[in-house]
Short mmCIF file of C-alpha atoms in Angstrom, two decimals:
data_model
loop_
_atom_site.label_atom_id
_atom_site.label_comp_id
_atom_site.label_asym_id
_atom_site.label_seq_id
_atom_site.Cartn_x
_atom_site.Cartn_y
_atom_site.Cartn_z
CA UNK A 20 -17.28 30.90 43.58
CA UNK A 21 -14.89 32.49 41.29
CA UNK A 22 -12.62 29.17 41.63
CA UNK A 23 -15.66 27.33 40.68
CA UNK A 24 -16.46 29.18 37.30
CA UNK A 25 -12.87 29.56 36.05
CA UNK A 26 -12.95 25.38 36.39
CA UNK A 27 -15.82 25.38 34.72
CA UNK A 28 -14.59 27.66 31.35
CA UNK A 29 -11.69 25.72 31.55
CA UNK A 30 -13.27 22.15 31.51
CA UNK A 31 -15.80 23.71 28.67
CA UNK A 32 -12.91 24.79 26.89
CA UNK A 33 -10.86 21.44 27.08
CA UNK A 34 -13.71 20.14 25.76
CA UNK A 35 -14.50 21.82 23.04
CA UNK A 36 -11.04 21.03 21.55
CA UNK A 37 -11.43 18.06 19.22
CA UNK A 38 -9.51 14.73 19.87
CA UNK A 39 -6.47 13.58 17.94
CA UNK A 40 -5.68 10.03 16.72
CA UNK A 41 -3.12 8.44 17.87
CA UNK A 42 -0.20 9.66 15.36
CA UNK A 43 1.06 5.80 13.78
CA UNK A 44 4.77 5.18 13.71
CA UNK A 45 6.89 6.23 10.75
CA UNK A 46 7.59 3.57 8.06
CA UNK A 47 10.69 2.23 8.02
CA UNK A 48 11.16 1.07 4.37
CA UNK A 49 14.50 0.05 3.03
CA UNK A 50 15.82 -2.05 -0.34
CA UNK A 51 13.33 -4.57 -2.17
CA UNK A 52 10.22 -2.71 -0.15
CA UNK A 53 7.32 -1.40 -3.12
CA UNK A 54 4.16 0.11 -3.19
CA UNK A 55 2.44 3.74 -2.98
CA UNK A 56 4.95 4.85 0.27
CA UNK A 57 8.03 3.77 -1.63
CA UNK A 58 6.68 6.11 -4.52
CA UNK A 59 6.09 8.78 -2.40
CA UNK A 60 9.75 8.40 -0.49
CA UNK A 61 10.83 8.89 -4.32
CA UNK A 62 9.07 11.24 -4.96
CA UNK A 63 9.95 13.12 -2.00
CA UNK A 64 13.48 12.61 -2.86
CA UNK A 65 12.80 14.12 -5.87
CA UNK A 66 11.36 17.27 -4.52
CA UNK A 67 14.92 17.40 -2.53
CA UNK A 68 17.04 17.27 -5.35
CA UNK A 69 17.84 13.60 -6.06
CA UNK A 70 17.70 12.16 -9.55
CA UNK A 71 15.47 8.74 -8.69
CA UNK A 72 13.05 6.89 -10.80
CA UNK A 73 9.28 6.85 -9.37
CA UNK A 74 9.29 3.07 -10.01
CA UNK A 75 7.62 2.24 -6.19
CA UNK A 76 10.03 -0.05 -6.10
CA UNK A 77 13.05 0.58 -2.97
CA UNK A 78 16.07 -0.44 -5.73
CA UNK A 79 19.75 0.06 -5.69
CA UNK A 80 19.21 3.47 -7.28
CA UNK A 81 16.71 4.88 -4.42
CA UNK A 82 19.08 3.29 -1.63
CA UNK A 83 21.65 5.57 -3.10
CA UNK A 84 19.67 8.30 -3.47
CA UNK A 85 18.63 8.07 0.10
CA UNK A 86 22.14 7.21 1.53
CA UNK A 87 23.10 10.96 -0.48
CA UNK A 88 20.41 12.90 1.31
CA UNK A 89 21.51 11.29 4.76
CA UNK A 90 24.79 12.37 4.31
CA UNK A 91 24.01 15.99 2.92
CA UNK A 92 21.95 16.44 5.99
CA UNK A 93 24.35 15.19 8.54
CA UNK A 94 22.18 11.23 9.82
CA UNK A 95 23.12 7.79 9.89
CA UNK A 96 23.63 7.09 6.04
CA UNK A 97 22.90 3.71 5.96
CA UNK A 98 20.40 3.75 3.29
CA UNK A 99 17.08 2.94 5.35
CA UNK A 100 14.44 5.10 5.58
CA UNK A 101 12.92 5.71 9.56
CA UNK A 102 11.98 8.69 11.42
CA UNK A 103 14.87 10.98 11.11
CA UNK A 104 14.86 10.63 7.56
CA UNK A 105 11.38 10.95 6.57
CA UNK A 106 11.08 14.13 9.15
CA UNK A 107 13.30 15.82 7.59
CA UNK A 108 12.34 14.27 3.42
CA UNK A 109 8.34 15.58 4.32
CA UNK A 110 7.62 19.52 3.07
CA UNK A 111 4.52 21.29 3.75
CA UNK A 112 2.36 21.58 0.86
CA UNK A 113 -0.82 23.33 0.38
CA UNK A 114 -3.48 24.00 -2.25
CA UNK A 115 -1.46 26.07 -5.68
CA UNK A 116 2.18 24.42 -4.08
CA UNK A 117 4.57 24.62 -6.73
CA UNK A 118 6.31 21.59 -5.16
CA UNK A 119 5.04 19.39 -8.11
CA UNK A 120 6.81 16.41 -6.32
CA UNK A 121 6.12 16.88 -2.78
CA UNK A 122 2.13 16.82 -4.35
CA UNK A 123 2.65 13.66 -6.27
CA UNK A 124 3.91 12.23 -2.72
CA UNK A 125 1.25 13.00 -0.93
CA UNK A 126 -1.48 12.11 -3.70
CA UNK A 127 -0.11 8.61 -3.61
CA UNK A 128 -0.99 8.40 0.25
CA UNK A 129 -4.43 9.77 -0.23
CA UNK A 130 -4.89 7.02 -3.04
CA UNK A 131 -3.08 4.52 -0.39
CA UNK A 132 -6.06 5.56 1.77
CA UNK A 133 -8.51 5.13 -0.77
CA UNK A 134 -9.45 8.54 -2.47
CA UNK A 135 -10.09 8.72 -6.18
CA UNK A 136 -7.20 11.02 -7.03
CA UNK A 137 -4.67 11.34 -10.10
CA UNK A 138 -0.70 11.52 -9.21
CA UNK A 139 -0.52 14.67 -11.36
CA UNK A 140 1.38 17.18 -8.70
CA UNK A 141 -1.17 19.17 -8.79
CA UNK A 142 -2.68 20.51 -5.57
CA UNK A 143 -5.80 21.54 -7.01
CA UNK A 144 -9.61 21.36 -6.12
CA UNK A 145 -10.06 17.67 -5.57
CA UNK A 146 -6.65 17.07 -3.99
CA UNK A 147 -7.86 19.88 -1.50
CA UNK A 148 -11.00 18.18 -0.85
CA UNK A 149 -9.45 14.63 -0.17
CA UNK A 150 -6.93 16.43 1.89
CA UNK A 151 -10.48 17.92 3.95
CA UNK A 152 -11.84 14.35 4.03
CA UNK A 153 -8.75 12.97 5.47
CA UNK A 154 -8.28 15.33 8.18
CA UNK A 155 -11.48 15.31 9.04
CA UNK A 156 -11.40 11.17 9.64
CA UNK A 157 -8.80 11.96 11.43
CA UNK A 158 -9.09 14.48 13.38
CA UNK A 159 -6.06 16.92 12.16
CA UNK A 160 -6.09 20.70 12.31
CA UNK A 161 -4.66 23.29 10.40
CA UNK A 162 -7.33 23.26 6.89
CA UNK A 163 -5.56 22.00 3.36
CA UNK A 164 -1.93 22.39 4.53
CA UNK A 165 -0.41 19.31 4.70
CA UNK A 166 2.50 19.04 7.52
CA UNK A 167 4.35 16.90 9.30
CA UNK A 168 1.99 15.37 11.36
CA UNK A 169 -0.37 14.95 8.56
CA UNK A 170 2.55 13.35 6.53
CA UNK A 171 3.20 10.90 9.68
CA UNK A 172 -0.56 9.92 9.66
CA UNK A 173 -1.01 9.29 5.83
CA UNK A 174 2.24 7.29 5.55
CA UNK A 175 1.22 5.25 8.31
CA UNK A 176 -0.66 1.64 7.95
CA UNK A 177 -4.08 1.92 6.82
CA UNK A 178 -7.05 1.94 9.89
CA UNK A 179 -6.98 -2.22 10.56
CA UNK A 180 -10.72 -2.64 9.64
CA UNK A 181 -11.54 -3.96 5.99
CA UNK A 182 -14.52 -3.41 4.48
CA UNK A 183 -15.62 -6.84 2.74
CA UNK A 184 -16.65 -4.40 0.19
CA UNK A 185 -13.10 -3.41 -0.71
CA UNK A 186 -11.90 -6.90 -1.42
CA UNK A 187 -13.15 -9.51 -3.70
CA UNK A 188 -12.28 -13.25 -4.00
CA UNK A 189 -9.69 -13.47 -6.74
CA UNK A 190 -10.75 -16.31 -8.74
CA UNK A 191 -14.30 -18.03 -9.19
CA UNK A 192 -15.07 -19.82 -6.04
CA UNK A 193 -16.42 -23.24 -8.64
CA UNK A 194 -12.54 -22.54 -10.22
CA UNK A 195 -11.19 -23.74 -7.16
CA UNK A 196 -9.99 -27.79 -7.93
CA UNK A 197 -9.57 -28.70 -4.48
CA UNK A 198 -12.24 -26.73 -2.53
CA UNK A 199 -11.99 -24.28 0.04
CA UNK A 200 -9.59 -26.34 2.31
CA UNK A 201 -7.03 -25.95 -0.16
CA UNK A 202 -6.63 -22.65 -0.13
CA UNK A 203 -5.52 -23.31 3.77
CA UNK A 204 -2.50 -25.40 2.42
CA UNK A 205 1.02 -24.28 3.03
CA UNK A 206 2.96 -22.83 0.34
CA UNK A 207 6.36 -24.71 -0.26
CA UNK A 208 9.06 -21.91 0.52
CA UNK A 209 8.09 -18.96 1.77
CA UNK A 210 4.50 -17.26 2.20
CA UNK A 211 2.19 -17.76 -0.63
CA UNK A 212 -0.62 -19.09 -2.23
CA UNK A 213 -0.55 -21.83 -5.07
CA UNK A 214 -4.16 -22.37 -6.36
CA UNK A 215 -4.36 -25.39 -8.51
CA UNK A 216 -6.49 -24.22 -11.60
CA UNK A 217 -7.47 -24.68 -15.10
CA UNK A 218 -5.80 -22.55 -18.31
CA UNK A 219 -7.67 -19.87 -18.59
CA UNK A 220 -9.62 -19.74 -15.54
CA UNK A 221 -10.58 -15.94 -14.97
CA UNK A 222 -8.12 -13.60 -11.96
CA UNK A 223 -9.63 -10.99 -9.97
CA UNK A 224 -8.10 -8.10 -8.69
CA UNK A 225 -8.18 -8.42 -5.01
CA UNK A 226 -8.72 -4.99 -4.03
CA UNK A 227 -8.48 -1.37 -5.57
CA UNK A 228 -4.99 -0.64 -6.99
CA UNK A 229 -2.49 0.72 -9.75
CA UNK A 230 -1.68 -2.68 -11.69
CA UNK A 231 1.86 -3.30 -12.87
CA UNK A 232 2.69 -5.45 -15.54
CA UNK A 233 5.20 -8.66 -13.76
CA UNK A 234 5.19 -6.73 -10.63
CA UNK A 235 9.11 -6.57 -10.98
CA UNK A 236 9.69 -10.17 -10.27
CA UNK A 237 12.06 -12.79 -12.07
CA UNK A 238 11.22 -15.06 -15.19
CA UNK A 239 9.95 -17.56 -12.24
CA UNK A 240 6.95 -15.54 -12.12
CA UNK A 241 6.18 -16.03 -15.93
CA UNK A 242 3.57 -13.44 -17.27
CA UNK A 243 2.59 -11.90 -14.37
CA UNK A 244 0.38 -8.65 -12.76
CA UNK A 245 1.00 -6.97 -9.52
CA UNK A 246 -1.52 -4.50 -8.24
CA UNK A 247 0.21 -1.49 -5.65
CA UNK A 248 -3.22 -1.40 -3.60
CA UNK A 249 -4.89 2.01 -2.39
CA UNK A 250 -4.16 -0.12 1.02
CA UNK A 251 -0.65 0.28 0.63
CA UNK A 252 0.21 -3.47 0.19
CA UNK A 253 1.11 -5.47 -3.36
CA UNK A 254 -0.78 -8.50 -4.93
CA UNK A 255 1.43 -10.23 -7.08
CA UNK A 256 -0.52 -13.03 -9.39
CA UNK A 257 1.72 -15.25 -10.88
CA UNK A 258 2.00 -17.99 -14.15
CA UNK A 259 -1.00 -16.15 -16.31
CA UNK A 260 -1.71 -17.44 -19.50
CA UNK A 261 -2.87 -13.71 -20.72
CA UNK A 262 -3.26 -10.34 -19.53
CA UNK A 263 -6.68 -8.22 -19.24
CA UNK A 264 -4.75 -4.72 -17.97
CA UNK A 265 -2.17 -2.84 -19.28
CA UNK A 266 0.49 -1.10 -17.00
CA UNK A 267 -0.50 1.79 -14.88
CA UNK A 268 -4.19 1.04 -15.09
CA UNK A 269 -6.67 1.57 -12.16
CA UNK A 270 -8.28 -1.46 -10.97
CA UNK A 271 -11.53 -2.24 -8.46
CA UNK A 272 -11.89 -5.23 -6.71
CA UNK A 273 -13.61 -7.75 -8.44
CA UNK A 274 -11.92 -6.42 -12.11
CA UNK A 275 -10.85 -8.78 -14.60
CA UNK A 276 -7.22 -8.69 -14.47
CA UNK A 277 -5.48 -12.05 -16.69
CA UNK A 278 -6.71 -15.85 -17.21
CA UNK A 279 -4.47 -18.21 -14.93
CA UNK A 280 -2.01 -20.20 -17.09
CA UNK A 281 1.51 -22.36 -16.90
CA UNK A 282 3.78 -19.94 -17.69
CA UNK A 283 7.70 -19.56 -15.77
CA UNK A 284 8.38 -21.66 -13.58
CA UNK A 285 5.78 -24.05 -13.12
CA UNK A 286 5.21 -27.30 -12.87
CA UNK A 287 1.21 -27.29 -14.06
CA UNK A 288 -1.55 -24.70 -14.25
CA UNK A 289 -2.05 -22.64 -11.66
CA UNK A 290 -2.15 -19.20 -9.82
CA UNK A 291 0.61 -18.17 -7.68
CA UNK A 292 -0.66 -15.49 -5.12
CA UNK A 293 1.35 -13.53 -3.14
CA UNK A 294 1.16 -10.26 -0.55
CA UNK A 295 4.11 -8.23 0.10
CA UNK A 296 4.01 -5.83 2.99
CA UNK A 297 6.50 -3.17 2.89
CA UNK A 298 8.37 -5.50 1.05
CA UNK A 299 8.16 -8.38 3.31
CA UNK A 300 5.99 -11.32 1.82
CA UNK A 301 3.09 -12.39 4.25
CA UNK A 302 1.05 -14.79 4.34
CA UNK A 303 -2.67 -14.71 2.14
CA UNK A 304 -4.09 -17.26 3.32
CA UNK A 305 -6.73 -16.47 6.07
CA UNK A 306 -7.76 -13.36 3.84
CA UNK A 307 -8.04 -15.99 0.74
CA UNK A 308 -10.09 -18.18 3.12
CA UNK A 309 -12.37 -15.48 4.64
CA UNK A 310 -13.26 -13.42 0.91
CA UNK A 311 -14.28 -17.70 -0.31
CA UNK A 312 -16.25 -17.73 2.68
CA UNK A 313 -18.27 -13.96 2.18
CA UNK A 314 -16.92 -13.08 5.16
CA UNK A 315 -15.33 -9.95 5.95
CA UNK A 316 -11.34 -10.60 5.85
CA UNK A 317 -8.61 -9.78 7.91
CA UNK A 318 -6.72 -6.33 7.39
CA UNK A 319 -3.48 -7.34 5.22
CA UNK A 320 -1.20 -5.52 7.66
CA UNK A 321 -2.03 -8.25 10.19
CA UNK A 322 -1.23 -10.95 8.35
CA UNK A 323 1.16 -12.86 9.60
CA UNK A 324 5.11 -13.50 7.91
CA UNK A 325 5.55 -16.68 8.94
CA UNK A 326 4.12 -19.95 9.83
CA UNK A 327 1.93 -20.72 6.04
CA UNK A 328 5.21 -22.34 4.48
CA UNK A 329 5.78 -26.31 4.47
#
């Protein structure tokens, strides 16, 4: 009898204790990777002492500020950024933290995850209450202090479900010169989209993002926009004739963002579309295909890297 009732408390008790998600896999990011967990890595780096731009862009000046903190704490200094390092980069931060920095990192990842927050480094009221929301989703203990395994979950890919509400076509669907099948077509060297389209046609912002002006490609790209989505990938539109945003500004999906042009290298108007994952390009077109179609599209971090090139 006795046997029987301490089983019992102890299966009530197991099962009063919420379940955890699945903690995702550290990033690994190294040189040429951008976006909102390359700005946080930088930021990070900041907070530990390192003199680094907050550019979200993985140059030769974060690789060396990385490869410094490696050595200084006795790992592998071989300028890539995987468990070790970002275990021992994360600091817990909680609502007043003076580690301005260490904030600003971890506001990017709750705007990665799609909360309405400024990067200000300021854990105040509503970074406390995204911080509540995000737990909550997921499951995490411990109220507004954000630790390492909170770090590991918010630098981690994005759930793999996409809202259709979160993404928006990026140009008129009656824009589109060659109909739908077109935008199936293989790109000519690596994965990409070229959309054959009047001067001046009207470009969408795909999805909900920072927008930066050229996206920090070459004078192949022409006048250009790249958006560092809340989803933690980058849009780059390429060859714009003009510009609707100016650099740093929030965008929604669906925003005006330029009118297509000729501009760089090109051989005749168009739109040059591309997704870069962690710094890796993929390939856009089954999402392209799927937002024409109304349908709800594929997460970006399954598309795949290969196999859209001809």
């Amino acid at each position: 009898m006795i046997t029987t009732l301490i089983a019992s408390l102890l299966l009530g008790l197991m099962s009063a204790v919420p379940a955890h998600a699945a903690v995702p896999d550290w990033p690994l990011l190294q040189q040429g990777a951008t976006g909102n967990n390359v700005a946080s890595l930088q930021f990070l780096l900041r907070q530990q002492g390192r003199s680094v731009t907050a550019n979200a862009e993985f140059d030769a000046q974060t690789r060396s500020a990385v490869t410094s903190y490696q050595q200084s704490q006795g790992l592998v200094a071989d300028g890539i950024v995987g468990p070790a390092t970002w275990s021992r980069l994360v600091v817990a931060v909680s609502p007043g933290s003076a580690q301005a920095s260490a904030v600003r990192a971890l506001q990017f990842q709750l705007r990665k995850h799609g909360h309405d927050i400024a990067a200000d480094g300021i854990f105040g009221e509503r970074t406390s209450t995204a911080v509540q929301d995000y737990k909550a989703q997921h499951q995490l203990t411990g109220g507004t202090t954000v630790g390492p395994t909170t770090w590991q979950h918010l630098l981690g890919p994005p759930p793999d479900s996409s809202p259709l509400g979160t993404y928006a076509f990026i140009i008129p669907r009656t824009a589109v010169f060659d109909g739908r099948e077109s935008l199936l077509w293989p790109h000519h060297d690596y994965p990409a989209s070229d959309i054959a389209v009047e001067t001046g046609t009207p470009a969408y912002a795909i999805t909900s993002g920072t927008a930066r002006l050229n996206g920090g490609l070459d004078e192949s790209c022409g006048l250009g926009v790249a958006i560092d989505g809340d989803d933690g990938i980058v849009y780059q539109y390429c060859h714009l004739d003009s510009r609707s945003v100016s650099d740093g500004t929030r965008v929604t999906a669906g925003q005006l963002l330029a009118h297509t042009g000729n501009t760089g290298d090109s051989t005749g108007p168009h739109l040059h579309f591309g997704i870069f994952r962690q710094g890796t390009s993929v390939c856009p077109q089954q999402l392209l295909i799927a937002l024409y179609d109304g349908l709800a599209p594929p997460s970006p971090w399954s598309l795949p890297a290969s196999g859209c090139t001809s």
